[in-house]
Each structure stands twice: as C-alpha cells, then as structure tokens.
Amino acid sequence: MSVTAAQGFEAAGVAVGLKSTGANDVAVVVNRGPKKVGAAVFTSNRAKANPIIWSQQAISDGIVEAVVLNSGGANCFTGSFGFQTTHQTAEKAAELLGAGAGDVIVCSTGLIGTGDEVFRAKVLDGVAKGIAELSTAGGEAASLAIMTTDSRPKTAAITRDGWTVGGMAKGAGMLAPGLATMLVVVTTDADLTAAEADTALRAATRVSFDRLDSDGCMSTNDQVTLLASGASGIRPEGDAFAQALADVCRDLAEQLQGDAEGASHDIAIEVVGAASEEDAVVVGRSVARNNLFKAAIFGNDPNWGRVLAAIGTTDAAFDPYDVDVSFNGVRVCTAGGPDRPREEVDLTPRRTHILIDLRVGDAAATILTNDLTHDYVHENSAYSS
Amino acid sequence: MSVTAAQGFEAAGVAVGLKSTGANDVAVVVNRGPKKVGAAVFTSNRAKANPIIWSQQAISDGIVEAVVLNSGGANCFTGSFGFQTTHQTAEKAAELLGAGAGDVIVCSTGLIGTGDEVFRAKVLDGVAKGIAELSTAGGEAASLAIMTTDSRPKTAAITRDGWTVGGMAKGAGMLAPGLATMLVVVTTDADLTAAEADTALRAATRVSFDRLDSDGCMSTNDQVTLLASGASGIRPEGDAFAQALADVCRDLAEQLQGDAEGASHDIAIEVVGAASEEDAVVVGRSVARNNLFKAAIFGNDPNWGRVLAAIGTTDAAFDPYDVDVSFNGVRVCTAGGPDRPREEVDLTPRRTHILIDLRVGDAAATILTNDLTHDYVHENSAYSS
C-alpha cells in the first residue's frame, strides 16, 4: 500500500513539532529510478500557496526526484519569506539527495497565513530527518505525516501485470473541485514517458478528485503528484495504466469523502440522461453545494424539492418539469411532480445515493459530497484551519 | 407602514388553516386606483412555481389590480392541478373585485411539492374571506399572513413630497440572489407609468434584494411586486421615486437578513477598489457563499485566509497578493499578507463588517449575508421547508 508499494520508491514520515500533538508532520517521497518521470495537477484557485507556485515551475520539465510534504502550516499568503522557505526546502532536499532543487516538489497544508522563522526551521529539520530515515517500508509513516484534521490515513494500491500503482492522500475539509484541500502522491513502477504520465494523471483526476465536492470550498494548496520510476521495466499496454491510475484515484477520493469533517452521510449524486457529461457535472455540483439539500440529508429528509430548486439555478439542458429524482432507490419525483411517498425512503445509512434523470440525453456523471451537520459547523467554527 | 401606507390601497390578512398554528396565512392587497399600474420581478430559478408562471403572464400588460399571497404551501412542482389552483385563485379574486383575472398576481410560499385539493380549497376560502375584510388599515395583518419561518413581520414606508412608498416582505431562509425565498409587495400613491414603475423596480431590486445572499440557495417562488395607484396625484421629480423605492427595498432586505434562519451574525461584505461593480458583486458573493468563512464568523474567528481562498475562485480583476481585508475595522491582511493580529478583532456584535479592497479600480458593492450556525443546520434538517 501507499507510495512505497511500487518498486523504485522510498519514503519516510517524521515528527519535528509542527503539530502540537507530536505526531508525524513531515513526509519525504523519493524516486530511486531508473527513470524520474513526474506529472502534477494543482489547485485552480488563483490564491495559490508558495509550495504551489514553486511546484508549478518544478514540474515543467516532467522530471521529479522527490516530494517533500508538511502538515501544520499552509505557507500561503506568507510573502516572499514564505516563498524562500519553500525554495530552501527544495534546495536542502536536493543537496542531501544529490539532485537538482528544480526536481523537488514541495507540498504544505495547514492554516493559511502562517509560515514564520519557527515554521521554516522545523520544516528544514524535517527534510534532514526524513531523508535520513528513507526506506522502502516508509509509505505508511509518510501517509500519517500529511494528516491534518483527517481521522485516519488514506492509502491505496493496485498491482497489474508486473507493475503497481500506489498512493496516499490527505484531506478532510475545504474539499471542492479544481482540487480539494488535499495532498496526493501516487507512485508507479510502470515505464512511462512524461507525456504519458501527464495525460493519465489529468484523465484520472478529472473523474475522481475533481468530482469530489464535500463543502464547495476550494483550497489554496491542493496538489496531486504522480511519480513513475520505470523500475518494473514494463510498459503497460493500451489504456491499462490510465485505468489503474483512475481506480487508485477514485479509491482515494472516496476515502477523502468518507473522512470529511463532521459528515454523517457520504452522498453520491448520480446524474443520468444528460445532454453532455459537462451538464451532468454542473447539475450534480449544484445539488452538492446546496446547503438546504445538505442539511435535509443530515435530517434524513428526502426533500426532492430542494434538489429541483438547486438544479434550476444551472443552465444545463433539461426541462424542470420533466426530471425524475430517486433517493436510495425510491423514486420520489417523476416528471417534476410527486411520486412515491417520502416515508418509503430510508436515509439512515451513511452511504446515500441520489439519482437524477434529466431525460434529454445519454451522458452521465457522479459527484461525491457530504451532508451539512452540526459537527461540520462545530469543527469549522471552533478551530482555525 | 406596510402596503397600506400609501393612498389608494386596501389589504387584509386572514387565517384559513394553511398554517397548523392557526395564524394568518392568506393576504390580499388591492389597488383602488385611480391608476392600476404594476411591475414585478421574479426568481431567475428555472424551476418556477405555478404562481410565478401565472404572474409572469399577468404582469405583461403593466396593469395589476390585486395581489393574493398565501403561506403554508409553495404550489411548486404540483403539476397541472397546481397551475389550475393558481388560475382559480386569480379568477375568484377577480370575480369578487369586479376585475379581470389577468390583473391579479398570485404568490405562494411554503413546502415545494404540496398543493392538493385541501390546499386549493383553503386558498380559495382565504380569497373570499380576505376580500371581505379589505381595509386601509389591513397592511399589518397582511404582513403577518405571508410569514413562514419568519420570527417577525417585515414592513417599511417612506413619505416624500406628497407621496408615499410602503411595503411588506417575508423570508427567512433560501435567501439568495436572483431573488431570495421571499415575497415582497411594495405600494405607492405616486403617479407613475408602467414603464417608470418597471424601470424603478428593477433598479431597486438590483441593489437591495439581489445583494442579499444569506445561504446561497435560490428559491422557486420569489417575487417582488410594485403597485402604483397614482392616488396622490403627484408625479415625483427626477429620480426621487427610484431613490425612495430603493431605500424601502434596502430596508426590507436588511430586515430579511436580520431574521435569517438560525443566524447569529448579520454580515455586510463591502468590496471596494474593484474594476467594475459586477466584479465587486462576484467577489462579495464568493465570500458570502463560502461555508468555511461563514462558520468562522459564527466562531468569532477573523479568518482572512478563508476570505482570500474564496475570492481566488472568481475571475474578477485583482492580484491575490495585493488585496487588503479588514474585519470590523481592523485590517488583518494587507497586500495578501498578515497585518494586525487577529486578537484585535471583536466579532461578538451581531452586525459584522468585512471590507475587501481589491486595489485595482473605483467600483464597489456590498453583499449582505449571514453566518453558518448550529441553528441553521437544525432548522433546515429537522423540518421540511
């Protein structure tokens, strides 16, 4: 499991005091090759943290030798001092690994606006300690080091014909499209070119992390990085790698959903009968972001009126008076009017399925979201994050 | 105050059992003339209730003689039976008033998907009872009849040089732009043409109700109607009427904000230094709809990082690293970096002011919103609405 499941990778997770609990807070993942192929996608938020600004440059040549990740501070809106911290982090890792600083990706997560001298000293300390502890069994420790409000680490791995894809993720809040408050590193020993890695990563994130919309809030620090070592010596056939990568990313996205802050329901909003996949995504997202719908699910109320009111705000192709809506298999709304009585719907299970049939085409998409609960309000009002 | 403050208007509010509490639930407002000028704006939600579909037709000639409003049922997504209910409501009022059905506006509010035979019978009963009780002192009773989860009635009136503008509003949740879950009737005895009434109403709603975004959820039933009797015999000079109407609408919008479901803070998000008014609105709305920001205000946390993360999702003109943010007069963020310590900010008062300076132009706009609280989740999960 995790980022050391594939051949050619070492990792470590260490504690340097960024977390007041004393838990692991700096992770290092290193690609030992023989190839050092990398690809990455970043938050589409225009408010980008310093590690995002750095890593967007570092990834441009398609070569990545190491990823350094820290929790306990986002290093976002911390000015030129903060950018220098990221730069020094990459330089220190490069020096200790005998690599170039431009081949080191940096990821940070935590409170926006914090990243002072103490933060910098601890992160640099973590780079040294982490590189000293690198091992092919370090994947689990690394997955612990990137946790913030996560209640558990998230890892996944798939092995196909002689090659493996494995990854780790963190994220429990500020989960929204354009990438959620999350850091993800996926490794593979498949033999890929940089272009192949980039294409497969963009395709995989489009149908996994980009369809997770827990609370509509887009982070400043999100990043998904793919490292390919080629250590298996195997070039996957056809789209086998793209499929395996998408499976790992979907698995990690569902783990993020399942651990979302304060949530009591994991809701899959499946939109079918759409004129286009884009329309299906827009419609699903409008429901996922509707606080009244989200509160109704928390209250175990199959309130289909709130679903129709939400999708009515979009410009997707459909007739509001010819839409069907089902909650957990019970069709409560047919052609924009009442159907089965709401008493027939059981919304007590955590896993919740909403089916929306727009009845205009053949396209479909599923958006993953969570309900709006007292615990969500509590976790996001009682603590800064 | 209310819709009978201006000359030429009678109103009533009666109880016919649509509300289980026995409170007033049907209101009638009648324009006795001499002129019967009307203008209206409607929800931009594509999922429109039957009363909206009816009233959009009825307003097209610029003549309105009466408005019938009911709480206790939205008559939305109730099929052709529901549309017939609205039609019969207008016909009954027209018959009793000696008017044409096409000059009667109908408004409904309550749970989506309900509007059966019992509902129809009660509404028609309310039309008869309401018309029997019409009086020039009926404005207060009418304002009580349109309440749903509102904790208090909302009315306002302004008298200028011989003419008056008065109105009533309801709305406590599903408050969002494109008009909120709200019904508003404003009357005036100023002498206006239909075109003047329409122009003034659109201008007034654009800077009042359209800038209220309590919870980002757009209703299916929203409607603002302006009735002008001309009974004062005075044609207001210049833009005096437009200004008075905007003042009344802003007053009512602030009353809606102040009574929003479960809210503990009334937040004014003032965006200045924008390249255009549209940009200022987009930026303000992105903050108003950010659940993490809203929860932070509930927790009295001046979390400016969440403000920048929210505005970074827009395409408005600004540099995220050159934006200033103040909370209640304390500038906690200057040029995208920390300024005054957050401990200096006092967020305990209900009235909260966020100032965002984009530093690129001279345009400005203020969006009104509320915080995300336990009570909001409770009210919208424990009850269907």
PDB file of C-alpha atoms in Angstrom, chain A residues 179 182 201-213 224 245-254 366-368:
ATOM      1  CA  LEU A 179      -8.892  20.037  -6.442  1.00  0.00           C
ATOM      2  CA  MET A 182      -5.833  17.698  -0.198  1.00  0.00           C
ATOM      3  CA  LEU A 201      -2.946  11.940 -14.377  1.00  0.00           C
ATOM      4  CA  ARG A 202      -5.196  14.613 -15.869  1.00  0.00           C
ATOM      5  CA  ALA A 203      -7.669  11.981 -17.065  1.00  0.00           C
ATOM      6  CA  ALA A 204      -7.704  10.273 -13.664  1.00  0.00           C
ATOM      7  CA  THR A 205      -8.157  13.426 -11.571  1.00  0.00           C
ATOM      8  CA  ARG A 206     -10.945  14.622 -13.864  1.00  0.00           C
ATOM      9  CA  VAL A 207     -13.127  11.640 -12.914  1.00  0.00           C
ATOM     10  CA  SER A 208     -12.030  11.282  -9.289  1.00  0.00           C
ATOM     11  CA  PHE A 209     -10.824  14.217  -7.181  1.00  0.00           C
ATOM     12  CA  ASP A 210     -12.482  16.779  -9.437  1.00  0.00           C
ATOM     13  CA  ARG A 211     -15.850  15.110  -8.790  1.00  0.00           C
ATOM     14  CA  LEU A 212     -15.496  15.252  -5.039  1.00  0.00           C
ATOM     15  CA  ASP A 213     -17.239  18.354  -3.685  1.00  0.00           C
ATOM     16  CA  VAL A 224      -1.742  15.696  -6.895  1.00  0.00           C
ATOM     17  CA  LEU A 245      -4.452   5.126 -12.037  1.00  0.00           C
ATOM     18  CA  ALA A 246      -8.099   6.249 -12.211  1.00  0.00           C
ATOM     19  CA  ASP A 247      -9.075   3.334  -9.960  1.00  0.00           C
ATOM     20  CA  VAL A 248      -6.477   4.326  -7.346  1.00  0.00           C
ATOM     21  CA  CYS A 249      -7.537   7.980  -7.536  1.00  0.00           C
ATOM     22  CA  ARG A 250     -11.231   7.092  -7.182  1.00  0.00           C
ATOM     23  CA  ASP A 251     -10.409   4.899  -4.198  1.00  0.00           C
ATOM     24  CA  LEU A 252      -8.502   7.748  -2.525  1.00  0.00           C
ATOM     25  CA  ALA A 253     -11.276  10.248  -3.370  1.00  0.00           C
ATOM     26  CA  GLU A 254     -13.845   8.009  -1.715  1.00  0.00           C
ATOM     27  CA  THR A 366     -21.447  11.208 -10.388  1.00  0.00           C
ATOM     28  CA  ILE A 367     -20.494  13.890  -7.856  1.00  0.00           C
ATOM     29  CA  LEU A 368     -19.465  12.840  -4.354  1.00  0.00           C
TER      30      LEU A 368
END
